[in-house]
The first five atom37 places (N, CA, C, CB, O) and aatype in JSON, in Angstrom:
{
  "aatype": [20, 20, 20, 20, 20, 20, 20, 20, 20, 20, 20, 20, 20, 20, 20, 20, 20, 20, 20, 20, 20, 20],
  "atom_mask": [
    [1, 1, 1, 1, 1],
    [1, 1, 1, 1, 1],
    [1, 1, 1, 1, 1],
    [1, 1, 1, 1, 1],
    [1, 1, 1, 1, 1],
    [1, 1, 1, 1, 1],
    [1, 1, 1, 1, 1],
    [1, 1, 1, 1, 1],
    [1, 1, 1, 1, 1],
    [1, 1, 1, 1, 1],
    [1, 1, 1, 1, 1],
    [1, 1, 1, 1, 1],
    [1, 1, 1, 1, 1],
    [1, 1, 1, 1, 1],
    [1, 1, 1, 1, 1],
    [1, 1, 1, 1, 1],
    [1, 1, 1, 1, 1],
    [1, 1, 1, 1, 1],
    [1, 1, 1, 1, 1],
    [1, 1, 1, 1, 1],
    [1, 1, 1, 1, 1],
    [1, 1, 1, 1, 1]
  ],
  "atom_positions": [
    [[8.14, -0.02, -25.74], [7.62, 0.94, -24.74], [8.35, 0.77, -23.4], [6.08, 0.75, -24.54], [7.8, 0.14, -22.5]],
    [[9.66, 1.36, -23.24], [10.24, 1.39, -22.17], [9.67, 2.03, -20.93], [11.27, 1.83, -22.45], [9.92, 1.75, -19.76]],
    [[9.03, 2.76, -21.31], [8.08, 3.63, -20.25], [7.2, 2.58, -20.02], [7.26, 5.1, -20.79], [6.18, 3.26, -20.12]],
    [[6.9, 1.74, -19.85], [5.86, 0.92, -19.17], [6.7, -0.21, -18.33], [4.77, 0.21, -20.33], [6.31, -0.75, -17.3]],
    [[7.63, -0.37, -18.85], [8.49, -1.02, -18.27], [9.09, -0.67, -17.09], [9.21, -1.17, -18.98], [9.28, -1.43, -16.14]],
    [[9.46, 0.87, -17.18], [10.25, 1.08, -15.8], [8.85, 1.52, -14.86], [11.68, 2.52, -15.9], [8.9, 1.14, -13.69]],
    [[7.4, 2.43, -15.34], [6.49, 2.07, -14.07], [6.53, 1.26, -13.54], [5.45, 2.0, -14.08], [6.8, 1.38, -12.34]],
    [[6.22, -0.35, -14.24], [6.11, -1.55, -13.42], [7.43, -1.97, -12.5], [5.76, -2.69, -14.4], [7.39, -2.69, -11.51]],
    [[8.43, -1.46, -12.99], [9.34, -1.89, -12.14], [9.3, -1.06, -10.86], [10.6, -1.88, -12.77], [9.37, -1.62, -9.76]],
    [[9.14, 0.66, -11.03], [8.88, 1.31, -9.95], [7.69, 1.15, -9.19], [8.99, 2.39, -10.22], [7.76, 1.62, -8.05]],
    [[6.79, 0.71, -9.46], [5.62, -0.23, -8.89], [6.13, -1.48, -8.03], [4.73, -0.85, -10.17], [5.83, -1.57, -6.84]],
    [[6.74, -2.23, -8.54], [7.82, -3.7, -8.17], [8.1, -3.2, -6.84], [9.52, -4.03, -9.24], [7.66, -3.62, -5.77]],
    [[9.17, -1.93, -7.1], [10.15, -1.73, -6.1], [9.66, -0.87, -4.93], [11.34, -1.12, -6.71], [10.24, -1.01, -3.86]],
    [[8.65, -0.01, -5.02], [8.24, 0.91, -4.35], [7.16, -0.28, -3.22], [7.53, 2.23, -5.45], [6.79, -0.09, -2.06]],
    [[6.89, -1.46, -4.14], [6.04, -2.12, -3.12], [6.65, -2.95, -2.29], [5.04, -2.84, -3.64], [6.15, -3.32, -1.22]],
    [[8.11, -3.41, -2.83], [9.12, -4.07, -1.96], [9.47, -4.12, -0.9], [9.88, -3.98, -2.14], [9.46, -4.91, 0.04]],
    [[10.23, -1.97, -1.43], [10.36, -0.75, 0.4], [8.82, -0.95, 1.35], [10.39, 1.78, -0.16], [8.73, -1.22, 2.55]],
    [[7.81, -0.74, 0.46], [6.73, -1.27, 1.13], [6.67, -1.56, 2.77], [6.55, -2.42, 0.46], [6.54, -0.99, 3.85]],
    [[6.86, -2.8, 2.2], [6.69, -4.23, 2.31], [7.89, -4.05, 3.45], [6.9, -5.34, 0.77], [8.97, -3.5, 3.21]],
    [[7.48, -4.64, 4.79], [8.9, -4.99, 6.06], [9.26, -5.96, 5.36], [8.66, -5.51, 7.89], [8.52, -6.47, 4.51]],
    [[10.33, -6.32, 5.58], [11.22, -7.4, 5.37], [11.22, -8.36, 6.71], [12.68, -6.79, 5.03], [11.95, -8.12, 7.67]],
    [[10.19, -9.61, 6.64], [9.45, -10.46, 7.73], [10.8, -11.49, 8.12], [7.82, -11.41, 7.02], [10.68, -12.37, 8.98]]
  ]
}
């Protein structure tokens, strides 16, 4: 199930950009 795979990664990454860089 590659499709669950790349949500979590776009989840990962989207919370990264998020996220300031402290």
């Amino acid at each position: 199930m590659p499709s669950k795979i790349q949500s979590f990664g776009y989840i990962y990454i989207k919370q990264i950009i998020k996220t300031p860089e402290s």
